[in-house]
C-alpha positions as YAML, in Angstrom:
chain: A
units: angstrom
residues:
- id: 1
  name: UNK
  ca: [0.00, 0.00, 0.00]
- id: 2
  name: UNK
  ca: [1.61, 3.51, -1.10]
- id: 3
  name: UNK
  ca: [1.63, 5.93, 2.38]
- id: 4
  name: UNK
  ca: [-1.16, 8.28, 3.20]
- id: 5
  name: UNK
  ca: [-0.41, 10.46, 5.99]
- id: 6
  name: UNK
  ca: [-0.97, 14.16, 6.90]
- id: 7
  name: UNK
  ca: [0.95, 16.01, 9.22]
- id: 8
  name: UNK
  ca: [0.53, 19.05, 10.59]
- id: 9
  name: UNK
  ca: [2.92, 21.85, 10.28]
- id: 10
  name: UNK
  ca: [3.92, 23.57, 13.41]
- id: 11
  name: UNK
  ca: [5.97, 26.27, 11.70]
- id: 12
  name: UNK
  ca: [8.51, 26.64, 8.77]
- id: 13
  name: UNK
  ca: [11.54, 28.53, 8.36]
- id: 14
  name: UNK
  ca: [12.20, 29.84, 4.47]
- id: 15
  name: UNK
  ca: [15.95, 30.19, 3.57]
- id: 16
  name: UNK
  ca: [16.09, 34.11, 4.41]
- id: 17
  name: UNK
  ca: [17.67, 34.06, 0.71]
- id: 18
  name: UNK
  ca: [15.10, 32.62, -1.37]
- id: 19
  name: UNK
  ca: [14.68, 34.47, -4.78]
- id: 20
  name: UNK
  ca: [11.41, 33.11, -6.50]
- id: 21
  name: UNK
  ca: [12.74, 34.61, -9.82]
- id: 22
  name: UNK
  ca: [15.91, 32.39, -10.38]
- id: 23
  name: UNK
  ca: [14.69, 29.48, -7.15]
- id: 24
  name: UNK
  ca: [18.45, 29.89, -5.53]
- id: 25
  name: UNK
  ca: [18.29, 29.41, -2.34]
- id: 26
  name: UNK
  ca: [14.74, 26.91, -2.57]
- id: 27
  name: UNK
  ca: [14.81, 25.28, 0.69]
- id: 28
  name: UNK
  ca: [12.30, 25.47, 3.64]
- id: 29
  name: UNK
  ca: [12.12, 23.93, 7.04]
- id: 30
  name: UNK
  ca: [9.09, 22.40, 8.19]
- id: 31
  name: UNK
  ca: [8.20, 21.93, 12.02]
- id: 32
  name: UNK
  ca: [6.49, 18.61, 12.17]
- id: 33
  name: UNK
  ca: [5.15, 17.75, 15.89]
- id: 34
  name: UNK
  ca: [5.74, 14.23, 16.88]
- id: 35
  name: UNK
  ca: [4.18, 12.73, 19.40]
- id: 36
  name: UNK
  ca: [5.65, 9.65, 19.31]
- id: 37
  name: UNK
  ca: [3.50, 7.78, 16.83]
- id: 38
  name: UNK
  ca: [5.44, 8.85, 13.92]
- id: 39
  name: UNK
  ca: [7.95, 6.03, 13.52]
- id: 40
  name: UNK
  ca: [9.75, 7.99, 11.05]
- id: 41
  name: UNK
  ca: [13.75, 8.30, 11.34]
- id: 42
  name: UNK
  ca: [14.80, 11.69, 9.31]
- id: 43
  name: UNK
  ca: [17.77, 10.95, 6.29]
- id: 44
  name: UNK
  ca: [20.83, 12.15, 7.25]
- id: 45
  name: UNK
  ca: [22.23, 15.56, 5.55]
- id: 46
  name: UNK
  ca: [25.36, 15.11, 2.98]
- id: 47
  name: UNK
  ca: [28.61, 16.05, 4.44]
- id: 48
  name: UNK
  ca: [30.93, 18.82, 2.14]
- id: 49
  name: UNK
  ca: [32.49, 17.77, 0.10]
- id: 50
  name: UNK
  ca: [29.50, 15.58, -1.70]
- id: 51
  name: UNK
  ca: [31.90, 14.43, -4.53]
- id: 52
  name: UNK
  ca: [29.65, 14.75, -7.22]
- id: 53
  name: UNK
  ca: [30.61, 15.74, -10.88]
- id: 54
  name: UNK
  ca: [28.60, 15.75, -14.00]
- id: 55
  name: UNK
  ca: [27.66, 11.96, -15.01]
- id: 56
  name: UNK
  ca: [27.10, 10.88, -11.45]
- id: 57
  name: UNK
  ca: [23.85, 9.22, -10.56]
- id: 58
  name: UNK
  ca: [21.45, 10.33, -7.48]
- id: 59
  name: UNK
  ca: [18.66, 8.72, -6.89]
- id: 60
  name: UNK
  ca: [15.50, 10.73, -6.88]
- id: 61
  name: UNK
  ca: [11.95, 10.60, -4.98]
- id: 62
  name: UNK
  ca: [8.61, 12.41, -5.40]
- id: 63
  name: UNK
  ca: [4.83, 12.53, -6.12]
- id: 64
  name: UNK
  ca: [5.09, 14.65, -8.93]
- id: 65
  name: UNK
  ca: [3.33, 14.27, -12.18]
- id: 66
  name: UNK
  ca: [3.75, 11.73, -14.58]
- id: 67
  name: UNK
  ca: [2.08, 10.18, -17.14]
- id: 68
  name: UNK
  ca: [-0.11, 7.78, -14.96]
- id: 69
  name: UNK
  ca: [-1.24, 9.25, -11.49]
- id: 70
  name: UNK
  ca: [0.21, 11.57, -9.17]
- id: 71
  name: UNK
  ca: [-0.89, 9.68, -6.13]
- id: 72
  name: UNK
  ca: [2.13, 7.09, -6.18]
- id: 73
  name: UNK
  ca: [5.32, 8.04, -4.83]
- id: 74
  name: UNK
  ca: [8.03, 7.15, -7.39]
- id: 75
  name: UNK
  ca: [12.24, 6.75, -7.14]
- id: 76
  name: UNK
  ca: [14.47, 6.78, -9.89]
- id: 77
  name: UNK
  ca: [17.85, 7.07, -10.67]
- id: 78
  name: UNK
  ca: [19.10, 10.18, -12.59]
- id: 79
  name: UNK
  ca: [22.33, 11.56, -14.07]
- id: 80
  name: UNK
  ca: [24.11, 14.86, -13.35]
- id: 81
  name: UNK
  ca: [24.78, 17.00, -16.10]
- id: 82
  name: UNK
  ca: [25.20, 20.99, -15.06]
- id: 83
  name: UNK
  ca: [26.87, 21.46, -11.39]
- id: 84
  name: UNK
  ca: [27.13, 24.57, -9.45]
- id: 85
  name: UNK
  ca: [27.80, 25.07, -5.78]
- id: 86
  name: UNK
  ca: [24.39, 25.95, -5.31]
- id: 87
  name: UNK
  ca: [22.34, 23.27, -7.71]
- id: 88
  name: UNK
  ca: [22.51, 19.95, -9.19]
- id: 89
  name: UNK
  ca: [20.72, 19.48, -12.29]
- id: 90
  name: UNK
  ca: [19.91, 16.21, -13.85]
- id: 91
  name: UNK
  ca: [19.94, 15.63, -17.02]
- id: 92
  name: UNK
  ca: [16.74, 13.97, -18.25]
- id: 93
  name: UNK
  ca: [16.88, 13.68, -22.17]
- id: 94
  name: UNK
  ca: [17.14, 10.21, -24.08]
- id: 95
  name: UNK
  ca: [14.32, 9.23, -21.92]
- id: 96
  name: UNK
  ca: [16.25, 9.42, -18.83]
- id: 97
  name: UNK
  ca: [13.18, 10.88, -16.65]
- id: 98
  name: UNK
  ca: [13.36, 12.13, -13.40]
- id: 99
  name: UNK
  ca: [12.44, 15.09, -11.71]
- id: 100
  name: UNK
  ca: [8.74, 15.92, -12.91]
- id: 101
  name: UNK
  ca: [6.54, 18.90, -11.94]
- id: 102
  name: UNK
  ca: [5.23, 18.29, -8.79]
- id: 103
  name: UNK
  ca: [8.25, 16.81, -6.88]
- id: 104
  name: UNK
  ca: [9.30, 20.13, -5.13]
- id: 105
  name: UNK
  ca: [10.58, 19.18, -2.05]
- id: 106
  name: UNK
  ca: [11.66, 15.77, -2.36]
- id: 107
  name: UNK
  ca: [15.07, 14.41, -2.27]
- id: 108
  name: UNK
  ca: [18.32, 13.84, -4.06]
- id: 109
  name: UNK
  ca: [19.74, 10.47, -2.81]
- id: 110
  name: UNK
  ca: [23.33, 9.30, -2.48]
- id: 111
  name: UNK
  ca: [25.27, 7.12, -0.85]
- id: 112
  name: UNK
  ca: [28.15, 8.04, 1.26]
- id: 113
  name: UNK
  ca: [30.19, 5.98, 3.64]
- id: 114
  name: UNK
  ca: [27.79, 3.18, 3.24]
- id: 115
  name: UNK
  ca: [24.78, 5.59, 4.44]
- id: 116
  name: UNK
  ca: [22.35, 6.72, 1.85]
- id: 117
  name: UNK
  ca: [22.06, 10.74, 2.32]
- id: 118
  name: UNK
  ca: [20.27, 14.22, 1.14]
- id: 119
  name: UNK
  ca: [22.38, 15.56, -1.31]
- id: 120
  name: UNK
  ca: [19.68, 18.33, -2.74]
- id: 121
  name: UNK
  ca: [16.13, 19.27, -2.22]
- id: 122
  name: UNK
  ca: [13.87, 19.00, -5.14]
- id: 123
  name: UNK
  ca: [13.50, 22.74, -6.57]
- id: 124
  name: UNK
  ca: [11.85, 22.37, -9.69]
- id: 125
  name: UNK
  ca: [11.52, 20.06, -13.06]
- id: 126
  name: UNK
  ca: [9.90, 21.10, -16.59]
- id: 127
  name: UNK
  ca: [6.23, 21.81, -16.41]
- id: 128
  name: UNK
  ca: [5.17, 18.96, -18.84]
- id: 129
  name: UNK
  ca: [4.18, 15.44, -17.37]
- id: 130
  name: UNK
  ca: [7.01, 14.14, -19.68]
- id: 131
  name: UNK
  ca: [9.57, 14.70, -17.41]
- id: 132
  name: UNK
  ca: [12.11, 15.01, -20.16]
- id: 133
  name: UNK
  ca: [14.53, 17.79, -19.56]
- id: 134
  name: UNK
  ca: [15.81, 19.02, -16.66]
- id: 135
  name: UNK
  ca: [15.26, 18.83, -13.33]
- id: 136
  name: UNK
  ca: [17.14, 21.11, -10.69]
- id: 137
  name: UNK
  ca: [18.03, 20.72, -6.89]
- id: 138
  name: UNK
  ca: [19.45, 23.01, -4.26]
- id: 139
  name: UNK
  ca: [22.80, 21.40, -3.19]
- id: 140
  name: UNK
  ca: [22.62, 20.95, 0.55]
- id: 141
  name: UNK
  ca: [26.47, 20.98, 1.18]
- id: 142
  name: UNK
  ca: [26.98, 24.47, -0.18]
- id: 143
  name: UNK
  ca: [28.26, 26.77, 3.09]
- id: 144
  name: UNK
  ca: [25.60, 29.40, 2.85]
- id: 145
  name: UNK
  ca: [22.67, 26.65, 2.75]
- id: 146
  name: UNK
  ca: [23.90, 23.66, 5.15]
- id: 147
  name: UNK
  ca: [26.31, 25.41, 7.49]
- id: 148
  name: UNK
  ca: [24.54, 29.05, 7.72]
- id: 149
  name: UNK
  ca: [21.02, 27.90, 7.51]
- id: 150
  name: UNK
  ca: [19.94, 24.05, 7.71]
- id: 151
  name: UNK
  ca: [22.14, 23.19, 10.55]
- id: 152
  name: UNK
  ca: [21.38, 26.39, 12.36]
- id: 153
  name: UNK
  ca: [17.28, 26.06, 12.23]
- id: 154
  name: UNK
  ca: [17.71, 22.32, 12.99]
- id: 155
  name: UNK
  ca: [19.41, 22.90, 16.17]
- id: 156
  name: UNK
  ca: [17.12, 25.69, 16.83]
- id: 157
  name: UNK
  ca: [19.07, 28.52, 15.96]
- id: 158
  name: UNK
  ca: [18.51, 32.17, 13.91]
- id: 159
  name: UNK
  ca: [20.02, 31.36, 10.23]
- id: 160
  name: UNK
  ca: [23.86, 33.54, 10.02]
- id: 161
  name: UNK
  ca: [22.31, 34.70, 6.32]
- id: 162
  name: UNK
  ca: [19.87, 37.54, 5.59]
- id: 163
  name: UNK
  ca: [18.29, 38.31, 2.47]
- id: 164
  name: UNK
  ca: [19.75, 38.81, -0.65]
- id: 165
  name: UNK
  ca: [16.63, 40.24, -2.40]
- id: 166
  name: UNK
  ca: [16.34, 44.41, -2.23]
- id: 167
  name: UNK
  ca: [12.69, 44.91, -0.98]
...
């Protein structure tokens, strides 16, 4: 049976730097109360340096749309192409697939030391239910996302970073 749960949200915490116009900086941190019934252990963040170079596979995960029904969660196994120190981007021509509208959010899998890990969060993928270009993710090891924000608002701390944007 594919899981069916809802969870409340207690509070989030946007990255302070989050620019909707280019999605650098597309990570959020949800406060999910539980009360002990959860039964859920969280993936462990990558540690710097991640190692990954154009032509490596992560293994992605999401609900987004596809062909068939966005009610099944579905993993697959993608290629790098473009790397920054900000985003990974998989490269989902040739009938690759991937990342598909819909699967903000979700994660970019590896494996290191024997432990599989969050190497990005799910920004966005082409808005087709083909699936069949690109699909981008934050990097989570890059300073100014796991050192000055995530691991800050984990433990409960202000992020270091303000905003970017000019208001």
């Amino acid at each position: 049976a594919d899981p069916v749960l809802s969870l409340p949200v207690a509070s989030f915490q946007p990255h302070p730097c989050y620019n909707p116009l280019s999605d650098d900086y597309d990570f959020c941190v949800l406060d999910v109360p539980d009360r002990g019934t959860l039964n859920i252990a969280p993936i462990p963040l990558a540690s710097a340096p991640d190692e990954l170079a154009p032509d490596s596979v992560v293994t992605v995960v999401g609900y987004g749309s596809t062909p068939a029904s966005n009610t099944i969660r579905r993993r697959a196994d993608a290629l790098l192409g473009e790397i920054t120190p900000l985003t990974l981007a998989a490269d989902q021509r040739e009938g690759r697939g991937g990342i598909c509208f819909g699967d903000s959010g979700g994660p970019f899998l590896i494996t290191q030391n024997g432990v599989e890990v969050v190497a990005g969060v799910i920004s966005f993928g082409a808005p087709t239910s083909l699936c069949n270009v690109v699909g981008v993710a934050g990097r989570v090891t890059f300073t100014g996302v796991r050192d000055e924000f995530l691991d800050r608002v984990l433990a409960g701390k202000e992020p270091k970073l303000r905003s970017l944007l000019v208001r």
